[in-house]
Every structure is written in structure tokens, then in C-alpha cells.
Amino acid sequence: MRRLSEGSELLERQKDEEGNTQASSRDSEAASESVSSNQDNSDFTSEECTDEHKIDAVAQQPCIEALQGELASFEKRYQHRVSKNSALEEDLKSLQQELQNMSNAARVEDDRLRLAIENQAEELGVKTVYIEELEREAKEHIQTYTNELRALEEEAARWKEAATAEAAAGAAVLEELEKRSKEIETLNERVLELERTGRRSEQ
């Protein structure tokens, strides 16, 4: 940005100096015309005028020399400004070349970044598909495990119910056995009592 600012300043200065150069050129042309006119007048007076006119021409000679000196000064300044403009043009070309190089480098970097973004987007797409596949498989496994767990819970409930029923049946059997045992004891007692009664009868 600093180089661009310098280039803009150089362009502005070049425009100003071109305007000054054109003004100097116009001044130089005017001075040349004046000198030429004075020289024509001098020639005219030297050839056709009277001695009085010749005296006037001699009196005007210092003015002509001053104009010629001013013209030479204008020409020198003009050449200096032309040289300076050439240097400014070289600087401007250098700035333009530098700007072109920067633009090319920026274009290359932009292409590189665009390619990197495209590669990352492609890689991200592949990874997204892979993650979605893993999620689908995980959901299937979870569903399978859930179904198996539900089946195991149902089977455990059936086993518990059967065990409870068997335990109840076992308790009933034990109760019946206990009841039968008591009946047997009662019968044994009666048998013994009958035996004792029979023995007494025999005596």
C-alpha cells in the first residue's frame, strides 16, 4: 500500500510537472517568436531603414540578448524536467511491475488456498459418510442388544414365575407330607392302644 501511495504521488507530480513543462514550452515558443520578430525587425532596419532605425536596433540589442538568455534558461529547465519525467516514468513502470508481481503472487496463493479448501471439503465429505456409517452400525447394534436384553428379561421373568410356582408346589407337598405324617402317627397311636387293649382282654 505504501508503494501504491508513492506511485499515486509520483503520478500527481508528473501531471503537475507536465503542466509546468507545457507552460515553459509555451513561454519558450513565445520568447522564440519574440526573438525572431526582433531579429526580423533588426534585419529590416539594417537593410532598409535609415540611420535612426539602425540606432534603435542597436539600442534593442541588449533586450534581444536578454530574451535569448531567458530562452536558453527555459530550454535548460525544459530538458531538466524532461529528464525528471523520464525518471518518474521509470519509477512508475517499476511500481506497475511490482504491482503486477504482487497480483500474480496473490493469484497463485488464492489458487493454492482454493485447492486446499476443495481437498479439505472432499476429505470432510468422506469422513462424514464414514461417521454416518458408524452411527448406523452403532444404532443397529444397540437395537440388537436391546432386543436381546428384552428377551433375556422376559425369559428371566418366566423362570422366576416357574420357580415361584415350583416353590409353591413344593410347599404344598411339604404341607401334605406333614399332614400325612401326623395322620400316620395318630394311626400308630391307635394301633398301639388297640394292642394294649387286646392284651388286657386276653388276661
PDB file of C-alpha atoms in Angstrom:
ATOM      1  CA  MET A   1       0.000   0.000   0.000  1.00  0.00           C
ATOM      2  CA  ARG A   2       2.863   2.375   0.712  1.00  0.00           C
ATOM      3  CA  ARG A   3       4.294   1.696  -2.734  1.00  0.00           C
ATOM      4  CA  LEU A   4       0.900   2.384  -4.325  1.00  0.00           C
ATOM      5  CA  SER A   5       0.662   5.659  -2.410  1.00  0.00           C
ATOM      6  CA  GLU A   6       4.107   6.620  -3.628  1.00  0.00           C
ATOM      7  CA  GLY A   7       3.036   5.744  -7.184  1.00  0.00           C
ATOM      8  CA  SER A   8      -0.020   7.976  -6.859  1.00  0.00           C
ATOM      9  CA  GLU A   9       2.117  10.843  -5.584  1.00  0.00           C
ATOM     10  CA  LEU A  10       4.552  10.335  -8.460  1.00  0.00           C
ATOM     11  CA  LEU A  11       1.667  10.462 -10.959  1.00  0.00           C
ATOM     12  CA  GLU A  12       0.359  13.691  -9.410  1.00  0.00           C
ATOM     13  CA  ARG A  13       3.797  15.258  -9.514  1.00  0.00           C
ATOM     14  CA  GLN A  14       4.261  14.095 -13.083  1.00  0.00           C
ATOM     15  CA  LYS A  15       0.973  15.729 -14.090  1.00  0.00           C
ATOM     16  CA  ASP A  16       1.969  18.983 -12.356  1.00  0.00           C
ATOM     17  CA  GLU A  17       5.377  18.970 -13.980  1.00  0.00           C
ATOM     18  CA  GLU A  18       3.883  18.176 -17.382  1.00  0.00           C
ATOM     19  CA  GLY A  19       1.659  21.224 -16.950  1.00  0.00           C
ATOM     20  CA  ASN A  20       4.652  23.299 -15.929  1.00  0.00           C
ATOM     21  CA  THR A  21       6.627  21.868 -18.845  1.00  0.00           C
ATOM     22  CA  GLN A  22       3.857  22.775 -21.281  1.00  0.00           C
ATOM     23  CA  ALA A  23       3.738  26.282 -19.819  1.00  0.00           C
ATOM     24  CA  SER A  24       7.508  26.549 -20.113  1.00  0.00           C
ATOM     25  CA  SER A  25       7.301  25.286 -23.675  1.00  0.00           C
ATOM     26  CA  ARG A  26       4.710  27.917 -24.493  1.00  0.00           C
ATOM     27  CA  ASP A  27       6.881  30.571 -22.858  1.00  0.00           C
ATOM     28  CA  SER A  28       9.867  29.318 -24.851  1.00  0.00           C
ATOM     29  CA  GLU A  29       7.887  29.454 -28.087  1.00  0.00           C
ATOM     30  CA  ALA A  30       6.710  32.968 -27.270  1.00  0.00           C
ATOM     31  CA  ALA A  31      10.253  34.028 -26.486  1.00  0.00           C
ATOM     32  CA  SER A  32      11.486  32.429 -29.713  1.00  0.00           C
ATOM     33  CA  GLU A  33       8.814  34.248 -31.695  1.00  0.00           C
ATOM     34  CA  SER A  34       9.749  37.488 -29.953  1.00  0.00           C
ATOM     35  CA  VAL A  35      13.424  36.962 -30.702  1.00  0.00           C
ATOM     36  CA  SER A  36      12.620  36.003 -34.283  1.00  0.00           C
ATOM     37  CA  SER A  37      10.418  39.067 -34.634  1.00  0.00           C
ATOM     38  CA  ASN A  38      13.083  41.257 -33.164  1.00  0.00           C
ATOM     39  CA  GLN A  39      15.689  39.700 -35.431  1.00  0.00           C
ATOM     40  CA  ASP A  40      13.404  40.248 -38.449  1.00  0.00           C
ATOM     41  CA  ASN A  41      12.923  43.812 -37.359  1.00  0.00           C
ATOM     42  CA  SER A  42      16.658  44.111 -36.911  1.00  0.00           C
ATOM     43  CA  ASP A  43      17.252  42.745 -40.420  1.00  0.00           C
ATOM     44  CA  PHE A  44      14.621  45.012 -41.794  1.00  0.00           C
ATOM     45  CA  THR A  45      16.132  48.031 -40.136  1.00  0.00           C
ATOM     46  CA  SER A  46      19.645  47.087 -41.163  1.00  0.00           C
ATOM     47  CA  GLU A  47      18.713  46.798 -44.795  1.00  0.00           C
ATOM     48  CA  GLU A  48      16.003  49.335 -45.464  1.00  0.00           C
ATOM     49  CA  CYS A  49      15.760  51.782 -42.608  1.00  0.00           C
ATOM     50  CA  THR A  50      17.509  54.994 -42.054  1.00  0.00           C
ATOM     51  CA  ASP A  51      20.380  55.573 -39.685  1.00  0.00           C
ATOM     52  CA  GLU A  52      17.865  56.434 -36.993  1.00  0.00           C
ATOM     53  CA  HIS A  53      16.320  53.000 -37.294  1.00  0.00           C
ATOM     54  CA  LYS A  54      19.775  51.441 -37.117  1.00  0.00           C
ATOM     55  CA  ILE A  55      20.406  53.304 -33.882  1.00  0.00           C
ATOM     56  CA  ASP A  56      17.096  51.934 -32.493  1.00  0.00           C
ATOM     57  CA  ALA A  57      18.134  48.392 -33.478  1.00  0.00           C
ATOM     58  CA  VAL A  58      21.448  48.812 -31.657  1.00  0.00           C
ATOM     59  CA  ALA A  59      19.543  50.056 -28.596  1.00  0.00           C
ATOM     60  CA  GLN A  60      17.308  46.964 -28.722  1.00  0.00           C
ATOM     61  CA  GLN A  61      20.273  44.562 -28.908  1.00  0.00           C
ATOM     62  CA  PRO A  62      20.612  44.123 -25.083  1.00  0.00           C
ATOM     63  CA  CYS A  63      16.907  43.253 -24.880  1.00  0.00           C
ATOM     64  CA  ILE A  64      17.347  40.635 -27.601  1.00  0.00           C
ATOM     65  CA  GLU A  65      20.321  39.156 -25.782  1.00  0.00           C
ATOM     66  CA  ALA A  66      18.282  39.027 -22.559  1.00  0.00           C
ATOM     67  CA  LEU A  67      15.484  37.247 -24.376  1.00  0.00           C
ATOM     68  CA  GLN A  68      17.966  34.787 -25.863  1.00  0.00           C
ATOM     69  CA  GLY A  69      19.396  34.128 -22.384  1.00  0.00           C
ATOM     70  CA  GLU A  70      15.916  33.608 -20.993  1.00  0.00           C
ATOM     71  CA  LEU A  71      15.165  31.262 -23.883  1.00  0.00           C
ATOM     72  CA  ALA A  72      18.320  29.264 -23.132  1.00  0.00           C
ATOM     73  CA  SER A  73      17.295  29.111 -19.464  1.00  0.00           C
ATOM     74  CA  PHE A  74      13.836  27.893 -20.474  1.00  0.00           C
ATOM     75  CA  GLU A  75      15.356  25.242 -22.698  1.00  0.00           C
ATOM     76  CA  LYS A  76      17.664  24.089 -19.891  1.00  0.00           C
ATOM     77  CA  ARG A  77      14.760  23.864 -17.436  1.00  0.00           C
ATOM     78  CA  TYR A  78      12.708  22.083 -20.058  1.00  0.00           C
ATOM     79  CA  GLN A  79      15.446  19.482 -20.603  1.00  0.00           C
ATOM     80  CA  HIS A  80      15.775  19.052 -16.836  1.00  0.00           C
ATOM     81  CA  ARG A  81      12.064  18.457 -16.486  1.00  0.00           C
ATOM     82  CA  VAL A  82      12.043  16.055 -19.421  1.00  0.00           C
ATOM     83  CA  SER A  83      14.838  14.108 -17.727  1.00  0.00           C
ATOM     84  CA  LYS A  84      12.950  14.167 -14.434  1.00  0.00           C
ATOM     85  CA  ASN A  85       9.777  12.994 -16.172  1.00  0.00           C
ATOM     86  CA  SER A  86      11.741  10.122 -17.688  1.00  0.00           C
ATOM     87  CA  ALA A  87      12.932   9.125 -14.215  1.00  0.00           C
ATOM     88  CA  LEU A  88       9.376   9.342 -12.920  1.00  0.00           C
ATOM     89  CA  GLU A  89       8.178   7.180 -15.799  1.00  0.00           C
ATOM     90  CA  GLU A  90      10.827   4.593 -14.916  1.00  0.00           C
ATOM     91  CA  ASP A  91       9.698   4.653 -11.285  1.00  0.00           C
ATOM     92  CA  LEU A  92       6.099   4.295 -12.405  1.00  0.00           C
ATOM     93  CA  LYS A  93       6.976   1.324 -14.616  1.00  0.00           C
ATOM     94  CA  SER A  94       8.827  -0.238 -11.687  1.00  0.00           C
ATOM     95  CA  LEU A  95       5.790   0.266  -9.461  1.00  0.00           C
ATOM     96  CA  GLN A  96       3.497  -1.194 -12.103  1.00  0.00           C
ATOM     97  CA  GLN A  97       5.786  -4.216 -12.452  1.00  0.00           C
ATOM     98  CA  GLU A  98       5.885  -4.662  -8.691  1.00  0.00           C
ATOM     99  CA  LEU A  99       2.099  -4.396  -8.554  1.00  0.00           C
ATOM    100  CA  GLN A 100       1.813  -6.986 -11.327  1.00  0.00           C
ATOM    101  CA  ASN A 101       4.158  -9.322  -9.445  1.00  0.00           C
ATOM    102  CA  MET A 102       2.127  -8.875  -6.260  1.00  0.00           C
ATOM    103  CA  SER A 103      -1.084  -9.548  -8.196  1.00  0.00           C
ATOM    104  CA  ASN A 104       0.390 -12.714  -9.715  1.00  0.00           C
ATOM    105  CA  ALA A 105       1.604 -13.894  -6.304  1.00  0.00           C
ATOM    106  CA  ALA A 106      -1.823 -13.192  -4.789  1.00  0.00           C
ATOM    107  CA  ARG A 107      -3.476 -15.104  -7.644  1.00  0.00           C
ATOM    108  CA  VAL A 108      -1.177 -18.096  -7.081  1.00  0.00           C
ATOM    109  CA  GLU A 109      -1.848 -18.014  -3.332  1.00  0.00           C
ATOM    110  CA  ASP A 110      -5.586 -17.761  -3.979  1.00  0.00           C
ATOM    111  CA  ASP A 111      -5.446 -20.810  -6.261  1.00  0.00           C
ATOM    112  CA  ARG A 112      -3.466 -22.716  -3.644  1.00  0.00           C
ATOM    113  CA  LEU A 113      -5.940 -21.854  -0.892  1.00  0.00           C
ATOM    114  CA  ARG A 114      -8.892 -22.720  -3.123  1.00  0.00           C
ATOM    115  CA  LEU A 115      -7.347 -26.114  -3.914  1.00  0.00           C
ATOM    116  CA  ALA A 116      -6.657 -26.735  -0.214  1.00  0.00           C
ATOM    117  CA  ILE A 117     -10.263 -25.842   0.652  1.00  0.00           C
ATOM    118  CA  GLU A 118     -11.580 -28.171  -2.050  1.00  0.00           C
ATOM    119  CA  ASN A 119      -9.364 -31.006  -0.771  1.00  0.00           C
ATOM    120  CA  GLN A 120     -10.486 -30.394   2.802  1.00  0.00           C
ATOM    121  CA  ALA A 121     -14.126 -30.311   1.699  1.00  0.00           C
ATOM    122  CA  GLU A 122     -13.673 -33.623  -0.122  1.00  0.00           C
ATOM    123  CA  GLU A 123     -11.934 -35.180   2.884  1.00  0.00           C
ATOM    124  CA  LEU A 124     -14.664 -33.839   5.171  1.00  0.00           C
ATOM    125  CA  GLY A 125     -17.309 -35.400   2.919  1.00  0.00           C
ATOM    126  CA  VAL A 126     -15.579 -38.799   3.078  1.00  0.00           C
ATOM    127  CA  LYS A 127     -15.259 -38.600   6.865  1.00  0.00           C
ATOM    128  CA  THR A 128     -18.894 -37.530   7.181  1.00  0.00           C
ATOM    129  CA  VAL A 129     -20.026 -40.591   5.210  1.00  0.00           C
ATOM    130  CA  TYR A 130     -17.779 -42.812   7.359  1.00  0.00           C
ATOM    131  CA  ILE A 131     -19.183 -41.318  10.582  1.00  0.00           C
ATOM    132  CA  GLU A 132     -22.757 -41.756   9.340  1.00  0.00           C
ATOM    133  CA  GLU A 133     -21.983 -45.408   8.544  1.00  0.00           C
ATOM    134  CA  LEU A 134     -20.557 -45.912  12.039  1.00  0.00           C
ATOM    135  CA  GLU A 135     -23.629 -44.272  13.576  1.00  0.00           C
ATOM    136  CA  ARG A 136     -25.916 -46.542  11.550  1.00  0.00           C
ATOM    137  CA  GLU A 137     -23.990 -49.649  12.632  1.00  0.00           C
ATOM    138  CA  ALA A 138     -23.995 -48.454  16.245  1.00  0.00           C
ATOM    139  CA  LYS A 139     -27.776 -47.947  16.132  1.00  0.00           C
ATOM    140  CA  GLU A 140     -28.220 -51.436  14.678  1.00  0.00           C
ATOM    141  CA  HIS A 141     -26.027 -52.953  17.403  1.00  0.00           C
ATOM    142  CA  ILE A 142     -27.865 -51.027  20.113  1.00  0.00           C
ATOM    143  CA  GLN A 143     -31.201 -52.204  18.731  1.00  0.00           C
ATOM    144  CA  THR A 144     -29.937 -55.798  18.612  1.00  0.00           C
ATOM    145  CA  TYR A 145     -28.607 -55.624  22.168  1.00  0.00           C
ATOM    146  CA  THR A 146     -31.860 -54.024  23.335  1.00  0.00           C
ATOM    147  CA  ASN A 147     -33.911 -56.820  21.774  1.00  0.00           C
ATOM    148  CA  GLU A 148     -31.637 -59.485  23.263  1.00  0.00           C
ATOM    149  CA  LEU A 149     -31.822 -57.833  26.690  1.00  0.00           C
ATOM    150  CA  ARG A 150     -35.614 -57.646  26.482  1.00  0.00           C
ATOM    151  CA  ALA A 151     -35.754 -61.317  25.517  1.00  0.00           C
ATOM    152  CA  LEU A 152     -33.470 -62.221  28.437  1.00  0.00           C
ATOM    153  CA  GLU A 153     -35.626 -60.180  30.813  1.00  0.00           C
ATOM    154  CA  GLU A 154     -38.755 -61.963  29.574  1.00  0.00           C
ATOM    155  CA  GLU A 155     -37.068 -65.362  29.931  1.00  0.00           C
ATOM    156  CA  ALA A 156     -35.863 -64.457  33.430  1.00  0.00           C
ATOM    157  CA  ALA A 157     -39.417 -63.448  34.324  1.00  0.00           C
ATOM    158  CA  ARG A 158     -40.702 -66.819  33.069  1.00  0.00           C
ATOM    159  CA  TRP A 159     -38.034 -68.666  35.049  1.00  0.00           C
ATOM    160  CA  LYS A 160     -38.905 -66.637  38.127  1.00  0.00           C
ATOM    161  CA  GLU A 161     -42.589 -67.395  37.693  1.00  0.00           C
ATOM    162  CA  ALA A 162     -41.869 -71.096  37.194  1.00  0.00           C
ATOM    163  CA  ALA A 163     -39.571 -71.168  40.207  1.00  0.00           C
ATOM    164  CA  THR A 164     -42.198 -69.411  42.285  1.00  0.00           C
ATOM    165  CA  ALA A 165     -44.803 -71.930  41.132  1.00  0.00           C
ATOM    166  CA  GLU A 166     -42.449 -74.818  41.876  1.00  0.00           C
ATOM    167  CA  ALA A 167     -41.699 -73.357  45.289  1.00  0.00           C
ATOM    168  CA  ALA A 168     -45.423 -73.042  45.984  1.00  0.00           C
ATOM    169  CA  ALA A 169     -45.949 -76.615  44.818  1.00  0.00           C
ATOM    170  CA  GLY A 170     -43.065 -77.785  46.987  1.00  0.00           C
ATOM    171  CA  ALA A 171     -44.553 -76.013  49.995  1.00  0.00           C
ATOM    172  CA  ALA A 172     -47.906 -77.717  49.338  1.00  0.00           C
ATOM    173  CA  VAL A 173     -46.195 -81.100  49.077  1.00  0.00           C
ATOM    174  CA  LEU A 174     -44.353 -80.488  52.330  1.00  0.00           C
ATOM    175  CA  GLU A 175     -47.591 -79.464  53.988  1.00  0.00           C
ATOM    176  CA  GLU A 176     -49.297 -82.613  52.683  1.00  0.00           C
ATOM    177  CA  LEU A 177     -46.380 -84.757  53.845  1.00  0.00           C
ATOM    178  CA  GLU A 178     -46.534 -83.170  57.267  1.00  0.00           C
ATOM    179  CA  LYS A 179     -50.271 -83.788  57.386  1.00  0.00           C
ATOM    180  CA  ARG A 180     -49.837 -87.427  56.341  1.00  0.00           C
ATOM    181  CA  SER A 181     -47.078 -87.850  58.895  1.00  0.00           C
ATOM    182  CA  LYS A 182     -49.405 -86.631  61.633  1.00  0.00           C
ATOM    183  CA  GLU A 183     -52.139 -88.998  60.434  1.00  0.00           C
ATOM    184  CA  ILE A 184     -49.666 -91.872  60.455  1.00  0.00           C
ATOM    185  CA  GLU A 185     -48.618 -91.020  63.991  1.00  0.00           C
ATOM    186  CA  THR A 186     -52.258 -90.906  65.024  1.00  0.00           C
ATOM    187  CA  LEU A 187     -52.879 -94.308  63.433  1.00  0.00           C
ATOM    188  CA  ASN A 188     -49.785 -95.740  65.116  1.00  0.00           C
ATOM    189  CA  GLU A 189     -51.014 -94.486  68.453  1.00  0.00           C
ATOM    190  CA  ARG A 190     -54.416 -96.132  67.868  1.00  0.00           C
ATOM    191  CA  VAL A 191     -52.753 -99.358  66.844  1.00  0.00           C
ATOM    192  CA  LEU A 192     -50.679 -99.374  69.990  1.00  0.00           C
ATOM    193  CA  GLU A 193     -53.726 -98.569  72.065  1.00  0.00           C
ATOM    194  CA  LEU A 194     -55.658-101.405  70.408  1.00  0.00           C
ATOM    195  CA  GLU A 195     -52.784-103.779  71.055  1.00  0.00           C
ATOM    196  CA  ARG A 196     -52.723-102.845  74.708  1.00  0.00           C
ATOM    197  CA  THR A 197     -56.469-103.209  74.883  1.00  0.00           C
ATOM    198  CA  GLY A 198     -56.262-106.670  73.281  1.00  0.00           C
ATOM    199  CA  ARG A 199     -53.632-107.829  75.700  1.00  0.00           C
ATOM    200  CA  ARG A 200     -55.729-106.742  78.619  1.00  0.00           C
ATOM    201  CA  SER A 201     -58.663-108.615  77.204  1.00  0.00           C
ATOM    202  CA  GLU A 202     -56.634-111.786  76.920  1.00  0.00           C
ATOM    203  CA  GLN A 203     -55.593-111.623  80.547  1.00  0.00           C
TER     204      GLN A 203
END
